[in-house]
N, CA, C and O of each residue as an XYZ file, in Angstrom:
616
protein
N       2.765      3.623    -17.516
C       2.700      2.203    -17.727
C       1.381      1.797    -18.364
O       0.335      2.361    -18.043
N       1.424      0.845    -19.244
C       0.238      0.374    -19.931
C      -0.265     -0.869    -19.217
O       0.499     -1.790    -18.930
N      -1.579     -0.883    -18.931
C      -2.137     -2.011    -18.188
C      -2.033     -3.328    -18.949
O      -2.125     -4.391    -18.335
N      -1.846     -3.290    -20.248
C      -1.723     -4.541    -20.995
C      -0.433     -5.283    -20.665
O      -0.305     -6.460    -21.001
N       0.518     -4.628    -20.020
C       1.764     -5.275    -19.625
C       1.599     -6.103    -18.351
O       2.542     -6.757    -17.905
N       0.407     -6.075    -17.772
C       0.175     -6.715    -16.483
C      -0.051     -8.205    -16.657
O      -0.776     -8.639    -17.552
N       0.581     -8.982    -15.787
C       0.315    -10.409    -15.692
C      -0.072    -10.717    -14.259
O       0.529    -10.197    -13.319
N      -1.081    -11.565    -14.093
C      -1.489    -12.010    -12.758
C      -1.422    -13.527    -12.774
O      -2.149    -14.188    -13.516
N      -0.537    -14.069    -11.942
C      -0.311    -15.510    -11.915
C      -0.519    -16.067    -10.522
O      -0.238    -15.405     -9.523
N      -1.020    -17.308    -10.469
C      -1.114    -18.014     -9.206
C       0.272    -18.570     -8.891
O       0.930    -19.145     -9.759
N       0.710    -18.395     -7.643
C       2.050    -18.839     -7.242
C       1.982    -19.516     -5.882
O       1.044    -19.263     -5.127
N       2.943    -20.365     -5.547
C       3.008    -20.932     -4.200
C       3.392    -19.856     -3.189
O       4.109    -18.914     -3.527
N       2.922    -19.989     -1.963
C       3.209    -18.998     -0.911
C       4.702    -18.865     -0.662
O       5.162    -17.794     -0.265
N       5.462    -19.916     -0.882
C       6.893    -19.872     -0.624
C       7.722    -19.317     -1.770
O       8.948    -19.254     -1.672
N       7.068    -18.913     -2.861
C       7.839    -18.418     -4.001
C       8.545    -17.122     -3.628
O       8.019    -16.346     -2.830
N       9.726    -16.871     -4.187
C      10.503    -15.684     -3.814
C       9.749    -14.374     -4.044
O       9.802    -13.477     -3.203
N       9.041    -14.254     -5.188
C       8.341    -13.005     -5.458
C       7.206    -12.772     -4.465
O       6.956    -11.636     -4.064
N       6.515    -13.846     -4.065
C       5.432    -13.693     -3.092
C       6.001    -13.315     -1.727
O       5.485    -12.416     -1.064
N       7.062    -14.001     -1.309
C       7.655    -13.708      0.008
C       8.157    -12.274      0.092
O       7.941    -11.606      1.103
N       8.824    -11.788     -0.957
C       9.338    -10.418     -0.978
C       8.203     -9.406     -0.851
O       8.281     -8.489     -0.033
N       7.161     -9.563     -1.644
C       6.024     -8.640     -1.573
C       5.301     -8.743     -0.237
O       4.842     -7.735      0.300
N       5.198     -9.946      0.298
C       4.516    -10.121      1.590
C       5.289     -9.426      2.709
O       4.681     -8.873      3.625
N       6.612     -9.448      2.648
C       7.418     -8.724      3.643
C       7.190     -7.218      3.536
O       7.102     -6.537      4.558
N       7.095     -6.693      2.323
C       6.804     -5.267      2.135
C       5.418     -4.931      2.693
O       5.229     -3.899      3.337
N       4.451     -5.821      2.434
C       3.087     -5.617      2.929
C       3.089     -5.576      4.443
O       2.480     -4.690      5.043
N       3.768     -6.524      5.064
C       3.810     -6.580      6.531
C       4.469     -5.341      7.120
O       4.028     -4.837      8.153
N       5.515     -4.846      6.478
C       6.203     -3.646      6.969
C       5.283     -2.426      6.902
O       5.339     -1.554      7.769
N       4.451     -2.370      5.886
C       3.539     -1.240      5.745
C       2.363     -1.351      6.718
O       1.896     -0.342      7.247
N       1.892     -2.559      6.951
C       0.745     -2.773      7.841
C       1.165     -2.603      9.301
O       0.412     -2.062     10.110
N       2.350     -3.060      9.628
C       2.963     -2.997     10.954
C       2.372     -3.995     11.947
O       3.125     -4.788     12.513
N       1.084     -3.993     12.181
C       0.478     -4.900     13.156
C      -0.421     -5.893     12.439
O      -1.617     -5.653     12.276
N       0.151     -6.997     12.017
C      -0.646     -7.987     11.300
C      -1.600     -8.677     12.263
O      -1.206     -9.079     13.358
N      -2.849     -8.810     11.852
C      -3.889     -9.436     12.666
C      -4.099    -10.843     12.137
O      -4.201    -11.045     10.927
N      -4.164    -11.804     13.023
C      -4.298    -13.190     12.571
C      -5.754    -13.648     12.505
O      -6.025    -14.778     12.100
N      -6.682    -12.795     12.891
C      -8.099    -13.163     12.834
C      -8.511    -13.303     11.376
O      -8.134    -12.488     10.533
N      -9.281    -14.334     11.091
C      -9.794    -14.553      9.754
C     -11.290    -14.778      9.833
O     -11.819    -15.153     10.880
N     -11.963    -14.549      8.731
C     -13.394    -14.834      8.604
C     -13.660    -16.286      8.987
O     -14.708    -16.602      9.550
N     -12.707    -17.171      8.680
C     -12.895    -18.591      8.927
C     -12.485    -19.015     10.341
O     -12.859    -20.103     10.777
N     -11.724    -18.180     11.071
C     -11.337    -18.528     12.445
C     -12.578    -18.577     13.319
O     -13.463    -17.730     13.194
N     -12.648    -19.550     14.191
C     -13.770    -19.645     15.108
C     -15.019    -20.208     14.447
O     -16.062    -20.322     15.091
N     -14.928    -20.555     13.191
C     -16.086    -21.125     12.513
C     -15.976    -22.643     12.537
O     -15.077    -23.204     13.164
N     -16.889    -23.288     11.856
C     -16.869    -24.747     11.818
C     -15.931    -25.276     10.742
O     -15.826    -26.489     10.566
N     -15.252    -24.397     10.024
C     -14.343    -24.826      8.972
C     -13.010    -25.263      9.579
O     -12.537    -24.678     10.554
N     -12.422    -26.285      8.995
C     -11.070    -26.685      9.382
C     -10.134    -26.340      8.231
O     -10.590    -26.038      7.128
N      -8.846    -26.382      8.478
C      -7.879    -26.091      7.423
C      -8.057    -27.045      6.243
O      -7.793    -26.668      5.102
N      -8.505    -28.280      6.506
C      -8.711    -29.227      5.414
C      -9.877    -28.812      4.527
O      -9.972    -29.255      3.382
N     -10.773    -27.957      5.051
C     -11.920    -27.493      4.273
C     -11.569    -26.319      3.373
O     -12.398    -25.887      2.572
N     -10.346    -25.793      3.492
C      -9.989    -24.564      2.789
C      -8.864    -24.796      1.781
O      -7.965    -25.606      2.009
N      -8.928    -24.084      0.687
C      -7.858    -24.105     -0.306
C      -7.273    -22.706     -0.368
O      -8.018    -21.735     -0.505
N      -5.953    -22.579     -0.271
C      -5.288    -21.292     -0.345
C      -4.745    -21.090     -1.753
O      -4.091    -21.967     -2.316
N      -5.030    -19.918     -2.308
C      -4.485    -19.550     -3.611
C      -3.821    -18.192     -3.457
O      -4.400    -17.271     -2.881
N      -2.623    -18.073     -3.963
C      -1.875    -16.823     -3.915
C      -1.682    -16.313     -5.334
O      -1.384    -17.075     -6.254
N      -1.857    -15.006     -5.489
C      -1.692    -14.376     -6.791
C      -0.630    -13.295     -6.686
O      -0.556    -12.580     -5.686
N       0.193    -13.179     -7.723
C       1.184    -12.106     -7.810
C       0.905    -11.322     -9.090
O       0.725    -11.894    -10.165
N       0.876     -9.995     -8.943
C       0.711     -9.092    -10.079
C       2.104     -8.668    -10.509
O       2.901     -8.217     -9.687
N       2.400     -8.810    -11.793
C       3.699     -8.404    -12.325
C       3.489     -7.430    -13.474
O       2.567     -7.580    -14.275
N       4.356     -6.432    -13.540
C       4.367     -5.474    -14.642
C       5.741     -5.573    -15.279
O       6.761     -5.369    -14.620
N       5.759     -5.886    -16.554
C       7.027     -6.092    -17.273
C       7.922     -7.067    -16.511
O       9.117     -6.827    -16.337
N       7.326     -8.170    -16.062
C       7.996     -9.250    -15.329
C       8.488     -8.842    -13.941
O       9.202     -9.618    -13.305
N       8.138     -7.666    -13.452
C       8.517     -7.195    -12.113
C       7.315     -7.346    -11.177
O       6.286     -6.713    -11.414
N       7.409     -8.177    -10.104
C       6.279     -8.327     -9.182
C       6.002     -7.028     -8.421
O       6.910     -6.431     -7.842
N       4.730     -6.596     -8.429
C       4.379     -5.326     -7.785
C       3.171     -5.445     -6.845
O       2.825     -4.475     -6.169
N       2.534     -6.602     -6.793
C       1.368     -6.746     -5.926
C       1.025     -8.194     -5.685
O       1.504     -9.087     -6.384
N       0.184     -8.421     -4.679
C      -0.196     -9.785     -4.334
C      -1.589     -9.831     -3.735
O      -2.140     -8.818     -3.302
N      -2.138    -11.028     -3.722
C      -3.383    -11.314     -3.002
C      -3.328    -12.767     -2.554
O      -2.839    -13.636     -3.276
N      -3.841    -13.019     -1.341
C      -4.036    -14.382     -0.854
C      -5.530    -14.594     -0.683
O      -6.238    -13.759     -0.120
N      -5.989    -15.730     -1.183
C      -7.415    -16.010     -1.214
C      -7.656    -17.415     -0.679
O      -7.035    -18.377     -1.131
N      -8.568    -17.523      0.292
C      -9.014    -18.831      0.769
C     -10.334    -19.160      0.100
O     -11.225    -18.315      0.009
N     -10.451    -20.382     -0.363
C     -11.692    -20.865     -0.950
C     -12.175    -22.043     -0.122
O     -11.448    -23.019      0.065
N     -13.411    -21.952      0.376
C     -13.986    -23.096      1.071
C     -14.234    -24.183      0.038
O     -14.729    -23.899     -1.053
N     -13.895    -25.423      0.370
C     -13.952    -26.513     -0.612
C     -15.349    -26.759     -1.167
O     -15.488    -27.332     -2.247
N     -16.405    -26.329     -0.435
C     -17.746    -26.504     -0.999
C     -18.125    -25.325     -1.902
O     -19.259    -25.237     -2.373
N     -17.161    -24.414     -2.139
C     -17.322    -23.255     -3.022
C     -18.374    -22.257     -2.554
O     -18.855    -21.455     -3.356
N     -18.740    -22.287     -1.283
C     -19.762    -21.356     -0.802
C     -19.211    -19.949     -0.594
O     -19.945    -18.969     -0.717
N     -17.927    -19.849     -0.279
C     -17.364    -18.549      0.059
C     -15.886    -18.507     -0.301
O     -15.165    -19.499     -0.197
N     -15.469    -17.342     -0.722
C     -14.058    -17.080     -0.963
C     -13.694    -15.892     -0.083
O     -14.476    -14.948      0.033
N     -12.523    -15.925      0.537
C     -12.090    -14.808      1.382
C     -10.728    -14.316      0.939
O      -9.781    -15.093      0.824
N     -10.637    -13.019      0.691
C      -9.361    -12.381      0.390
C      -8.764    -11.962      1.724
O      -9.311    -11.097      2.407
N      -7.640    -12.574      2.099
C      -7.041    -12.299      3.406
C      -5.833    -11.378      3.323
O      -5.436    -10.778      4.322
N      -5.248    -11.264      2.138
C      -4.128    -10.344      1.927
C      -4.336     -9.682      0.575
O      -4.756    -10.323     -0.389
N      -4.037     -8.389      0.517
C      -4.151     -7.657     -0.738
C      -3.162     -6.512     -0.654
O      -3.204     -5.713      0.281
N      -2.267     -6.432     -1.637
C      -1.212     -5.430     -1.561
C      -0.733     -5.059     -2.955
O      -0.519     -5.926     -3.803
N      -0.567     -3.750     -3.183
C       0.091     -3.221     -4.373
C       1.129     -2.231     -3.869
O       0.835     -1.385     -3.024
N       2.354     -2.343     -4.397
C       3.423     -1.432     -3.966
C       2.991      0.018     -4.153
O       2.285      0.355     -5.103
N       3.429      0.865     -3.230
C       3.032      2.267     -3.178
C       3.187      2.985     -4.526
O       2.279      3.690     -4.967
N       4.319      2.803     -5.163
C       4.574      3.521     -6.411
C       3.723      3.042     -7.591
O       3.739      3.653     -8.659
N       2.974      1.940     -7.393
C       2.128      1.403     -8.465
C       0.641      1.553     -8.157
O      -0.195      1.036     -8.897
N       0.307      2.241     -7.096
C      -1.098      2.413     -6.722
C      -1.758      3.507     -7.550
O      -1.101      4.436     -8.021
N      -3.073      3.375     -7.717
C      -3.833      4.397     -8.416
C      -3.788      4.300     -9.928
O      -4.263      5.194    -10.628
N      -3.215      3.211    -10.437
C      -3.066      3.046    -11.881
C      -4.071      2.026    -12.431
O      -4.385      2.046    -13.621
N      -4.567      1.151    -11.581
C      -5.528      0.145    -12.019
C      -5.110     -1.286    -11.784
O      -5.850     -2.209    -12.125
N      -3.929     -1.494    -11.203
C      -3.455     -2.866    -10.971
C      -4.312     -3.589     -9.928
O      -4.598     -4.777    -10.076
N      -4.717     -2.884     -8.888
C      -5.608     -3.470     -7.887
C      -6.954     -3.841     -8.493
O      -7.527     -4.880     -8.165
N      -7.455     -2.981     -9.382
C      -8.716     -3.284    -10.078
C      -8.590     -4.573    -10.874
O      -9.481     -5.422    -10.843
N      -7.476     -4.713    -11.588
C      -7.265     -5.924    -12.392
C      -7.185     -7.159    -11.502
O      -7.713     -8.215    -11.849
N      -6.525     -7.024    -10.356
C      -6.396     -8.152     -9.440
C      -7.764     -8.567     -8.898
O      -8.072     -9.757     -8.834
N      -8.576     -7.599     -8.514
C      -9.937     -7.906     -8.052
C     -10.731     -8.575     -9.167
O     -11.442     -9.549     -8.918
N     -10.621     -8.068    -10.391
C     -11.336     -8.668    -11.524
C     -10.954    -10.132    -11.711
O     -11.825    -10.975    -11.932
N      -9.669    -10.442    -11.626
C      -9.209    -11.828    -11.789
C      -9.770    -12.714    -10.681
O     -10.234    -13.824    -10.945
N      -9.729    -12.230     -9.445
C     -10.248    -13.011     -8.316
C     -11.745    -13.267     -8.495
O     -12.218    -14.381     -8.269
N     -12.486    -12.240     -8.900
C     -13.930    -12.418     -9.109
C     -14.219    -13.369    -10.261
O     -15.162    -14.156    -10.188
N     -13.417    -13.307    -11.328
C     -13.578    -14.250    -12.442
C     -13.368    -15.681    -11.966
O     -14.142    -16.573    -12.312
N     -12.321    -15.902    -11.173
C     -12.041    -17.247    -10.644
C     -13.197    -17.712     -9.747
O     -13.589    -18.878     -9.792
N     -13.733    -16.807     -8.942
C     -14.856    -17.151     -8.065
C     -16.073    -17.574     -8.889
O     -16.711    -18.581     -8.582
N     -16.393    -16.817     -9.921
C     -17.538    -17.147    -10.769
C     -17.331    -18.476    -11.494
O     -18.277    -19.247    -11.651
N     -16.104    -18.750    -11.936
C     -15.804    -20.017    -12.608
C     -16.023    -21.202    -11.681
O     -16.320    -22.308    -12.133
N     -15.873    -20.965    -10.373
C     -16.009    -22.046     -9.401
C     -17.350    -21.997     -8.673
O     -17.528    -22.659     -7.651
N     -18.295    -21.212     -9.200
C     -19.650    -21.102     -8.636
C     -19.668    -20.673     -7.177
O     -20.488    -21.155     -6.395
N     -18.767    -19.767     -6.805
C     -18.725    -19.240     -5.443
C     -19.905    -18.290     -5.261
O     -20.212    -17.493     -6.148
N     -20.575    -18.380     -4.087
C     -21.748    -17.549     -3.791
C     -21.381    -16.107     -3.483
O     -22.047    -15.179     -3.943
N     -20.312    -15.916     -2.697
C     -19.923    -14.568     -2.295
C     -18.443    -14.521     -1.932
O     -17.814    -15.537     -1.637
N     -17.915    -13.304     -1.966
C     -16.514    -13.074     -1.604
C     -16.485    -12.140     -0.408
O     -17.186    -11.128     -0.379
N     -15.669    -12.488      0.578
C     -15.428    -11.615      1.731
C     -13.997    -11.103      1.651
O     -13.109    -11.776      1.127
N     -13.791     -9.911      2.173
C     -12.450     -9.328      2.227
C     -12.164     -8.996      3.675
O     -12.911     -8.248      4.305
N     -11.088     -9.547      4.203
C     -10.628     -9.232      5.550
C      -9.633     -8.085      5.416
O      -8.494     -8.291      4.997
N     -10.065     -6.871      5.773
C      -9.215     -5.696      5.590
C      -8.107     -5.573      6.631
O      -7.256     -4.692      6.519
N      -8.104     -6.433      7.630
C      -7.127     -6.315      8.715
C      -5.691     -6.370      8.211
O      -4.820     -5.698      8.764
N      -5.429     -7.150      7.180
C      -4.069     -7.324      6.692
C      -3.853     -6.720      5.314
O      -3.009     -7.181      4.545
N      -4.621     -5.692      5.014
C      -4.519     -5.020      3.722
C      -4.038     -3.590      3.930
O      -4.139     -3.045      5.029
N      -3.518     -2.992      2.874
C      -3.101     -1.591      2.962
C      -4.328     -0.739      3.289
O      -5.430     -1.063      2.848
N      -4.161      0.328      4.044
C      -5.281      1.105      4.579
C      -6.282      1.613      3.538
O      -7.486      1.590      3.795
N      -5.828      2.064      2.389
C      -6.744      2.652      1.417
C      -7.481      1.635      0.558
O      -8.244      2.019     -0.328
N      -7.268      0.350      0.801
C      -7.854     -0.669     -0.066
C      -9.372     -0.778      0.107
O     -10.052     -1.278     -0.789
N      -9.917     -0.321      1.242
C     -11.364     -0.419      1.424
C     -12.106      0.384      0.353
O     -13.150     -0.056     -0.127
N     -11.582      1.553     -0.028
C     -12.208      2.351     -1.086
C     -12.191      1.637     -2.423
O     -13.136      1.745     -3.205
N     -11.116      0.908     -2.686
C     -11.005      0.141     -3.923
C     -12.084     -0.940     -3.972
O     -12.756     -1.110     -4.989
N     -12.244     -1.662     -2.874
C     -13.263     -2.716     -2.847
C     -14.669     -2.132     -2.868
O     -15.561     -2.709     -3.489
N     -14.888     -0.997     -2.201
C     -16.197     -0.336     -2.257
C     -16.557      0.004     -3.697
O     -17.704     -0.165     -4.112
N     -15.580      0.483     -4.457
C     -15.785      0.825     -5.864
C     -16.240     -0.395     -6.665
O     -16.954     -0.263     -7.660
N     -15.822     -1.578     -6.225
C     -16.194     -2.822     -6.911
C     -17.475     -3.448     -6.348
O     -17.829     -4.569     -6.712
N     -18.160     -2.735     -5.471
C     -19.452     -3.208     -4.975
C     -19.424     -3.992     -3.675
O     -20.422     -4.612     -3.309
N     -18.302     -3.977     -2.975
C     -18.207     -4.669     -1.688
C     -18.787     -3.775     -0.592
O     -18.599     -2.559     -0.603
N     -19.487     -4.390      0.343
C     -20.134     -3.658      1.426
C     -19.617     -4.165      2.774
O     -19.273     -5.339      2.915
N     -19.568     -3.274      3.757
C     -19.114     -3.637      5.103
C     -20.130     -4.565      5.751
O     -21.338     -4.336      5.674
N     -19.628     -5.610      6.388
C     -20.456     -6.471      7.238
C     -20.321     -5.877      8.633
O     -19.271     -6.038      9.255
N     -21.357     -5.186      9.156
C     -21.180     -4.396     10.384
C     -20.826     -5.213     11.629
O     -19.890     -4.855     12.344
N     -21.527     -6.268     11.898
C     -21.272     -7.063     13.100
C     -21.166     -8.524     12.718
O     -22.147     -9.268     12.741
N     -19.971     -8.910     12.371
C     -19.742    -10.288     11.956
C     -19.647    -11.192     13.167
O     -19.153    -10.791     14.221
N     -20.123    -12.416     13.008
C     -19.985    -13.405     14.081
C     -18.524    -13.808     14.272
O     -18.181    -14.449     15.265
N     -17.667    -13.437     13.328
C     -16.275    -13.849     13.370
C     -15.368    -12.837     14.040
O     -14.194    -13.122     14.274
N     -15.887    -11.664     14.352
C     -15.063    -10.660     14.999
C     -15.607     -9.270     14.741
O     -16.579     -9.098     14.006
N     -14.985     -8.299     15.338
C     -15.442     -6.924     15.202
C     -14.260     -6.027     14.867
O     -13.106     -6.454     14.910
N     -14.564     -4.784     14.533
C     -13.527     -3.801     14.229
C     -12.605     -3.614     15.426
O     -11.403     -3.409     15.263
N     -13.175     -3.686     16.644
C     -12.377     -3.542     17.857
C     -11.322     -4.636     17.973
O     -10.268     -4.430     18.574
N     -11.610     -5.796     17.396
C     -10.664     -6.912     17.429
C      -9.717     -6.891     16.226
O      -8.912     -7.805     16.046
N      -9.817     -5.862     15.420
C      -8.948     -5.750     14.257
C      -9.512     -6.364     12.994
O      -8.815     -6.453     11.983
N     -10.765     -6.789     13.038
C     -11.365     -7.445     11.879
C     -12.394     -6.526     11.238
O     -13.373     -6.134     11.874
N     -12.169     -6.190      9.996
C     -13.142     -5.451      9.213
C     -13.418     -6.279      7.968
O     -12.523     -6.523      7.159
N     -14.651     -6.704      7.826
C     -15.008     -7.537      6.696
C     -15.869     -6.788      5.702
O     -16.787     -6.058      6.077
N     -15.562     -6.976      4.433
C     -16.409     -6.498      3.349
C     -16.937     -7.736      2.646
O     -16.322     -8.801      2.708
N     -18.065     -7.600      1.982
C     -18.644     -8.742      1.312
C     -19.294     -8.311      0.004
O     -19.824     -7.205     -0.113
N     -19.242     -9.202     -0.969
C     -19.943     -8.989     -2.239
C     -20.628    -10.293     -2.608
O     -19.991    -11.344     -2.685
N     -21.927    -10.215     -2.835
C     -22.686    -11.370     -3.293
C     -22.519    -11.423     -4.817
O     -22.715    -10.427     -5.515
N     -22.157    -12.593     -5.304
C     -21.928    -12.731     -6.761
C     -23.183    -13.179     -7.471
O     -23.175    -13.345     -8.691
């Protein structure tokens, strides 16, 4: 497959392609964790904007990401990240991260956090390759609670 065939579009969470991919992601993860970087903080749902992205190859959806943006643009958090098994290792995840980082820079976001709790297991290596570092002891939770956060200062 040629990476130029890739399209990454923002979609509503209820869209059929997003729901289908999210069900596949949940089946692979098995134990979805509801802890978020923003849970337990001073942020309310009104302070956050949710953006969902779907990666398509030749018009076939093969991956997704859900991203929360704090309305003051101080932080963006990737809470879901998934590429179908048969499409991994080709560069689609790299392209998705690039798009998210471009959007963050366009909106003057200071840093991006990744909540690995609801991501496919091998995704931490992908984010490490892009310069994300583990936040060892976050005030928002710990690895024991199912929360593993990575962060990249932009």
